[in-house]
GROMACS .gro file of N, CA and C in nm:
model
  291
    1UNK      N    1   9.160 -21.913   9.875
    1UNK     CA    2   9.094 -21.818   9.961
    1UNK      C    3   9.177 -21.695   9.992
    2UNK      N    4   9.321 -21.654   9.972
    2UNK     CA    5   9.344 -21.590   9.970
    2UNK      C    6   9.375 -21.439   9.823
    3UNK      N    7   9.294 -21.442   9.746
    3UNK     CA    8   9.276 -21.367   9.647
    3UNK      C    9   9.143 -21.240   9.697
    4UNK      N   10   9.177 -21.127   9.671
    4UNK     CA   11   9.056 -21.016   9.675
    4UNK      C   12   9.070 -20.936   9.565
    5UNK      N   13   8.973 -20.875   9.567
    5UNK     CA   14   9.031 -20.743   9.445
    5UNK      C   15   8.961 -20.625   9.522
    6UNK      N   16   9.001 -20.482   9.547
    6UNK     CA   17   8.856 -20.398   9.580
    6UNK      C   18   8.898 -20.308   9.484
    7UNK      N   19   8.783 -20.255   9.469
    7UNK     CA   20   8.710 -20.145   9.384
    7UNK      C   21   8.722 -19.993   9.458
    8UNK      N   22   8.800 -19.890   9.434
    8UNK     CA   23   8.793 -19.789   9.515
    8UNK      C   24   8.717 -19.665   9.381
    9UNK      N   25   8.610 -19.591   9.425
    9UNK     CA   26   8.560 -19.549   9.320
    9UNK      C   27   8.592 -19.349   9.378
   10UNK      N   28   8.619 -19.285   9.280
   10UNK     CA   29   8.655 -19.153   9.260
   10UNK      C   30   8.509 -19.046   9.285
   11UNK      N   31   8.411 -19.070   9.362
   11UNK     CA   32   8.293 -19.043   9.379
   11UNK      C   33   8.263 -18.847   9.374
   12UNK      N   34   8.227 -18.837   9.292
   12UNK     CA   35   8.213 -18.685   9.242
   12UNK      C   36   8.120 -18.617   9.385
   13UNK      N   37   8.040 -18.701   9.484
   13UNK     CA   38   7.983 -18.622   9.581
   13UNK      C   39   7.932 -18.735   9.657
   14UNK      N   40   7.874 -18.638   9.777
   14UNK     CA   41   7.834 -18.716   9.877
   14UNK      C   42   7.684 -18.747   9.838
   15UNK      N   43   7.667 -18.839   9.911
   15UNK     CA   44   7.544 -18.958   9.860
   15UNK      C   45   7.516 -19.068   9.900
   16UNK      N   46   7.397 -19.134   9.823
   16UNK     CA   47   7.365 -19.244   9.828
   16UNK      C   48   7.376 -19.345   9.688
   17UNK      N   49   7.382 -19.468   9.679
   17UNK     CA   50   7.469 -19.465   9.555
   17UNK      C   51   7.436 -19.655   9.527
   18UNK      N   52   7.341 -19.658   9.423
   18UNK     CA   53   7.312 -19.790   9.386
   18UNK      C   54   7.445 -19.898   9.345
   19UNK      N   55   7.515 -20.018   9.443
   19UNK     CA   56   7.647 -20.044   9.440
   19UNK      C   57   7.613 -20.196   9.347
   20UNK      N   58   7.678 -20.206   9.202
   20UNK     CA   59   7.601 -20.275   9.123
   20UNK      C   60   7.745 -20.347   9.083
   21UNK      N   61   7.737 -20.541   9.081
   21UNK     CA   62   7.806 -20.585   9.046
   21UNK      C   63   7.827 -20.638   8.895
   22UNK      N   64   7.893 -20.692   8.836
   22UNK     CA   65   7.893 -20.741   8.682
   22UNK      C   66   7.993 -20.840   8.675
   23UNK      N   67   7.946 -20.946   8.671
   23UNK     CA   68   8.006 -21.084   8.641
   23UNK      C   69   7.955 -21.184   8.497
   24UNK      N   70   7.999 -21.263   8.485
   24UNK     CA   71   7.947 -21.391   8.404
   24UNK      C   72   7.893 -21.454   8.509
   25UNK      N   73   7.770 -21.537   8.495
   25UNK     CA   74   7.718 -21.624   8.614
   25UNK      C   75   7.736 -21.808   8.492
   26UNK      N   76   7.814 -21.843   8.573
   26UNK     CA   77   7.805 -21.962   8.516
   26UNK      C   78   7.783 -22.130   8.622
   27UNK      N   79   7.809 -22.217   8.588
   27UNK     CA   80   7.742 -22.300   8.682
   27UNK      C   81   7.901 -22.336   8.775
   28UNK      N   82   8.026 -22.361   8.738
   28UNK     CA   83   8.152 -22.332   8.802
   28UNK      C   84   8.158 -22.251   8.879
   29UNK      N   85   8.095 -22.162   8.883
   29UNK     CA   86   8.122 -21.991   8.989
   29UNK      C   87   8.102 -22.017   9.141
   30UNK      N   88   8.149 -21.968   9.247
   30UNK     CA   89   8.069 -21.978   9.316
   30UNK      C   90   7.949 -21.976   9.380
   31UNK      N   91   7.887 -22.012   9.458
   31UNK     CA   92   7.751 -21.955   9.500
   31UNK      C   93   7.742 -21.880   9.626
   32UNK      N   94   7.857 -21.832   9.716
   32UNK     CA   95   7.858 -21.760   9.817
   32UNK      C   96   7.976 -21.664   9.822
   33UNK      N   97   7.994 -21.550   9.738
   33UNK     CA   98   8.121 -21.519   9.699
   33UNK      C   99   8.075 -21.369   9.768
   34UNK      N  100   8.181 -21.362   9.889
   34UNK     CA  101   8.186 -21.245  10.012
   34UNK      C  102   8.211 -21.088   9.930
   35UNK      N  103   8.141 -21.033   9.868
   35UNK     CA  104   8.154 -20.882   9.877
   35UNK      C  105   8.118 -20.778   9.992
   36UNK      N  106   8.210 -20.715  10.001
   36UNK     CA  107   8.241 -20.580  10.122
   36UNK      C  108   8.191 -20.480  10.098
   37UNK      N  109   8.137 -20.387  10.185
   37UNK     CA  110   8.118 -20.253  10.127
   37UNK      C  111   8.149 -20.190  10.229
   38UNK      N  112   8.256 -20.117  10.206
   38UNK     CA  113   8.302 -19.981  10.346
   38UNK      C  114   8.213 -19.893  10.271
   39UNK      N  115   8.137 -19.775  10.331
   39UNK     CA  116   8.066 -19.648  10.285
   39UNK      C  117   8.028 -19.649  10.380
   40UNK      N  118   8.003 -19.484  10.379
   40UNK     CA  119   8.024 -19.359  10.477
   40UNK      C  120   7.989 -19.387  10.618
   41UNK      N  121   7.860 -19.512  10.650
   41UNK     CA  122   7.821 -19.514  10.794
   41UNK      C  123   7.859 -19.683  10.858
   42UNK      N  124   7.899 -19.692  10.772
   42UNK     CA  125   7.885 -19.868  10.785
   42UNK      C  126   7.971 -19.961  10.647
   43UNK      N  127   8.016 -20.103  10.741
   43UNK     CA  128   8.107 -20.220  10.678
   43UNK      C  129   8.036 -20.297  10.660
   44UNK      N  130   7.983 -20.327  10.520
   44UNK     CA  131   7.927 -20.461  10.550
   44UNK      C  132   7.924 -20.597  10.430
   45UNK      N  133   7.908 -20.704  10.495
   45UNK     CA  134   7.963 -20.807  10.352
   45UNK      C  135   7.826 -20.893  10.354
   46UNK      N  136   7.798 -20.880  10.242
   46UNK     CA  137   7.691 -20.905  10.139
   46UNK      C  138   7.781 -21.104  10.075
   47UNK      N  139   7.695 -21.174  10.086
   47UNK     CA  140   7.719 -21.322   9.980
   47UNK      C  141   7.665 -21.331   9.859
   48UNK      N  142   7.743 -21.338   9.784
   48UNK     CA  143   7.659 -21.354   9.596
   48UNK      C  144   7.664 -21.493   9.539
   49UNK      N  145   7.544 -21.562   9.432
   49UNK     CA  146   7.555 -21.677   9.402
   49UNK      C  147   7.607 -21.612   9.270
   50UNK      N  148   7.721 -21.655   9.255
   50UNK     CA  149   7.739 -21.603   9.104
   50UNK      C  150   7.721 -21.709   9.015
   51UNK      N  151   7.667 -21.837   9.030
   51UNK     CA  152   7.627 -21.947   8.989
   51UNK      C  153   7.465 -21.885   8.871
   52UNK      N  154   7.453 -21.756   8.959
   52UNK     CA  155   7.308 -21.730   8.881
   52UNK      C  156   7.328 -21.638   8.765
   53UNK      N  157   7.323 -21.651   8.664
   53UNK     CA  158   7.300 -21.552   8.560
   53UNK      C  159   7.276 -21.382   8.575
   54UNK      N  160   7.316 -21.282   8.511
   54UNK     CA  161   7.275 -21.162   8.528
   54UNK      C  162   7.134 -21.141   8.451
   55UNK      N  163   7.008 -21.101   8.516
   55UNK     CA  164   6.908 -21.115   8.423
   55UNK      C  165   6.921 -20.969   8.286
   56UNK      N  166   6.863 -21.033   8.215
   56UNK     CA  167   6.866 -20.940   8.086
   56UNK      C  168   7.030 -20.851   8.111
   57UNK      N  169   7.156 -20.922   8.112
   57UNK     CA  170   7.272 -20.870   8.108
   57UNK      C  171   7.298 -20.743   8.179
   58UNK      N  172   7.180 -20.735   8.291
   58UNK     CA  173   7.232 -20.592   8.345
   58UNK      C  174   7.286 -20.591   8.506
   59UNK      N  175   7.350 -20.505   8.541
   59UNK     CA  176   7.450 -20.530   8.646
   59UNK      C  177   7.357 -20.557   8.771
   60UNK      N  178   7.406 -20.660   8.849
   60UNK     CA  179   7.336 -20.714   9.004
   60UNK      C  180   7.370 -20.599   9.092
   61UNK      N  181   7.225 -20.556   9.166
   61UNK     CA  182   7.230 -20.465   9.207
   61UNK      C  183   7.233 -20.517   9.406
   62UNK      N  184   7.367 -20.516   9.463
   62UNK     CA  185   7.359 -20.563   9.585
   62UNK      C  186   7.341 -20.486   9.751
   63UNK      N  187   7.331 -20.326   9.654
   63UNK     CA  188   7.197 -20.288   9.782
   63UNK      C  189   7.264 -20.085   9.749
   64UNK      N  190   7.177 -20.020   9.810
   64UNK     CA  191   7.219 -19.863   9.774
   64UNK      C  192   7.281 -19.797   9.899
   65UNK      N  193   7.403 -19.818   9.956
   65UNK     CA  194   7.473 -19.736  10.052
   65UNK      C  195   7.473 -19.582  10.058
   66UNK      N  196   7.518 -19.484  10.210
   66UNK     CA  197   7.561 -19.377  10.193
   66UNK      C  198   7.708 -19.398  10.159
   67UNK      N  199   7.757 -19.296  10.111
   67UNK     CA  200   7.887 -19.287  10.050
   67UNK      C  201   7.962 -19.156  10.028
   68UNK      N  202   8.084 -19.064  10.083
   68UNK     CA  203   8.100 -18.951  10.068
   68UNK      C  204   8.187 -18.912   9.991
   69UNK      N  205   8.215 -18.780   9.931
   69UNK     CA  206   8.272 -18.759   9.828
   69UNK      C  207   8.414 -18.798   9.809
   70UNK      N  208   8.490 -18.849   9.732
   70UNK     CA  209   8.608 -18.858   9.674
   70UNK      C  210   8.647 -19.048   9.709
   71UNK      N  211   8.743 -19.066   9.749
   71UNK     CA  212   8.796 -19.242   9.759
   71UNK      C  213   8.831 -19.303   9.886
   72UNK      N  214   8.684 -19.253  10.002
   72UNK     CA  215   8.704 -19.308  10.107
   72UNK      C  216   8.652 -19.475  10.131
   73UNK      N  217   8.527 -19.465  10.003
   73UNK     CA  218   8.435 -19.574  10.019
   73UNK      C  219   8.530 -19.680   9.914
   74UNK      N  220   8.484 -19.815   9.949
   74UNK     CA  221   8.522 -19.928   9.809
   74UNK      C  222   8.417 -20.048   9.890
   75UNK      N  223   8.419 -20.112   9.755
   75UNK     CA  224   8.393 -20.250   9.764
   75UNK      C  225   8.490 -20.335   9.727
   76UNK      N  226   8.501 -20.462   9.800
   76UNK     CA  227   8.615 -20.586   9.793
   76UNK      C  228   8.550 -20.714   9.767
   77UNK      N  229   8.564 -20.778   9.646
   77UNK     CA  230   8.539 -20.904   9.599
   77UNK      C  231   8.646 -21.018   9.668
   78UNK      N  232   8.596 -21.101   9.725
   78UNK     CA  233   8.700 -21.169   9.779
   78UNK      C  234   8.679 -21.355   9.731
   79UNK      N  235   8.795 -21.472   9.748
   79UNK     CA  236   8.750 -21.620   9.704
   79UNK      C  237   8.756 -21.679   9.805
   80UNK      N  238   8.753 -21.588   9.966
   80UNK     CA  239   8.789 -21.636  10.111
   80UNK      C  240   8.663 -21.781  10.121
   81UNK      N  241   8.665 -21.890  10.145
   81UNK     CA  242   8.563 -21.988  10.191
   81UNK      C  243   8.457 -22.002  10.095
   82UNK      N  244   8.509 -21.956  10.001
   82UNK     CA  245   8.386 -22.007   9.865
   82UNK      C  246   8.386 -22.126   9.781
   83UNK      N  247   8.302 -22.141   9.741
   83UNK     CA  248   8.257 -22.282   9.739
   83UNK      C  249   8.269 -22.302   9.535
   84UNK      N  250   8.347 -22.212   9.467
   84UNK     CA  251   8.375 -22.239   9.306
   84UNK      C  252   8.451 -22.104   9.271
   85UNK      N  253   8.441 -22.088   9.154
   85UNK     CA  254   8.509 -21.963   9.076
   85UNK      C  255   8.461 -21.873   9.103
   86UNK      N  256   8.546 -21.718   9.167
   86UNK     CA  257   8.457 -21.588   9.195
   86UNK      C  258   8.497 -21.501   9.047
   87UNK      N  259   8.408 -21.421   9.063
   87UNK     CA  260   8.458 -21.333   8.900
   87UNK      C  261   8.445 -21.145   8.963
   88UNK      N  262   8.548 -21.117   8.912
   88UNK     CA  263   8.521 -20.994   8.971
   88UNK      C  264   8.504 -20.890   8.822
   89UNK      N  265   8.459 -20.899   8.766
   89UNK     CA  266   8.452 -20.819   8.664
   89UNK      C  267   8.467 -20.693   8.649
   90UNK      N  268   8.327 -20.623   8.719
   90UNK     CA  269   8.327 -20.486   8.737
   90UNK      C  270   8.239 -20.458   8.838
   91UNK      N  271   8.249 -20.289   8.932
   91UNK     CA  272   8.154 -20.272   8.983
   91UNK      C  273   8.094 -20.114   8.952
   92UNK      N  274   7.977 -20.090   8.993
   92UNK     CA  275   7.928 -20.012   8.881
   92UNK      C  276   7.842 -19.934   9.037
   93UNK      N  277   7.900 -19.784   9.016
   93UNK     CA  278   7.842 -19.710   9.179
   93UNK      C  279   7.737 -19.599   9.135
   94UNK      N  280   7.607 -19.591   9.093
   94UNK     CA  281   7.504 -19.542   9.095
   94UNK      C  282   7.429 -19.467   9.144
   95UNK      N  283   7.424 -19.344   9.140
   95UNK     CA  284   7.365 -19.246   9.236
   95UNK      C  285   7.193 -19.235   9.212
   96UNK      N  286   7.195 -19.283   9.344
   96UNK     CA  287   7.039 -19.253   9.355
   96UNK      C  288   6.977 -19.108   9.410
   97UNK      N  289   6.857 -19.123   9.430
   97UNK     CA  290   6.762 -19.014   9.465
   97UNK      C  291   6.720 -19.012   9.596
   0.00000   0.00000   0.00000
């Protein structure tokens, strides 16, 4: 439980911004694995079953934050109180409309 990784992303502008994870989902993984999201108005930690597959291999999309320009915002994958293997692969920050 003491392992994290965060993600600090180089964000070209201020926004809103689809915050998309990418793992292997296998049946070892955990099923409650604590991701963070600091951005621009708000902290907040999101639980992932990573036990579940990514459908059609495309990145899990775990919700669209505000977020302001340059490397104030990140997300943190953490193995704090989880219940199997967390995978932190990649995270993938998406600007929406």
């Amino acid at each position: 439980g003491a392992k994290k990784v965060r993600y600090v992303p180089a964000l070209p502008k201020t926004g809103r911004y689809d915050v998309r994870l990418i793992y292997a989902g296998l049946g070892n993984r955990a099923s409650n694995v604590p991701v963070t999201i600091k951005a621009a108005d708000e902290t907040k930690t999101i639980r992932v079953n990573q036990k579940k597959s990514l459908v059609n291999n495309q990145p899990f999309s775990i919700g669209v934050f505000q977020f302001e320009a340059g490397t104030s915002g990140w997300v943190e994958i953490s193995n704090e109180g989880t219940d199997g293997h967390v995978i932190a692969d990649a995270v993938q920050f998406v600007e929406t409309k």
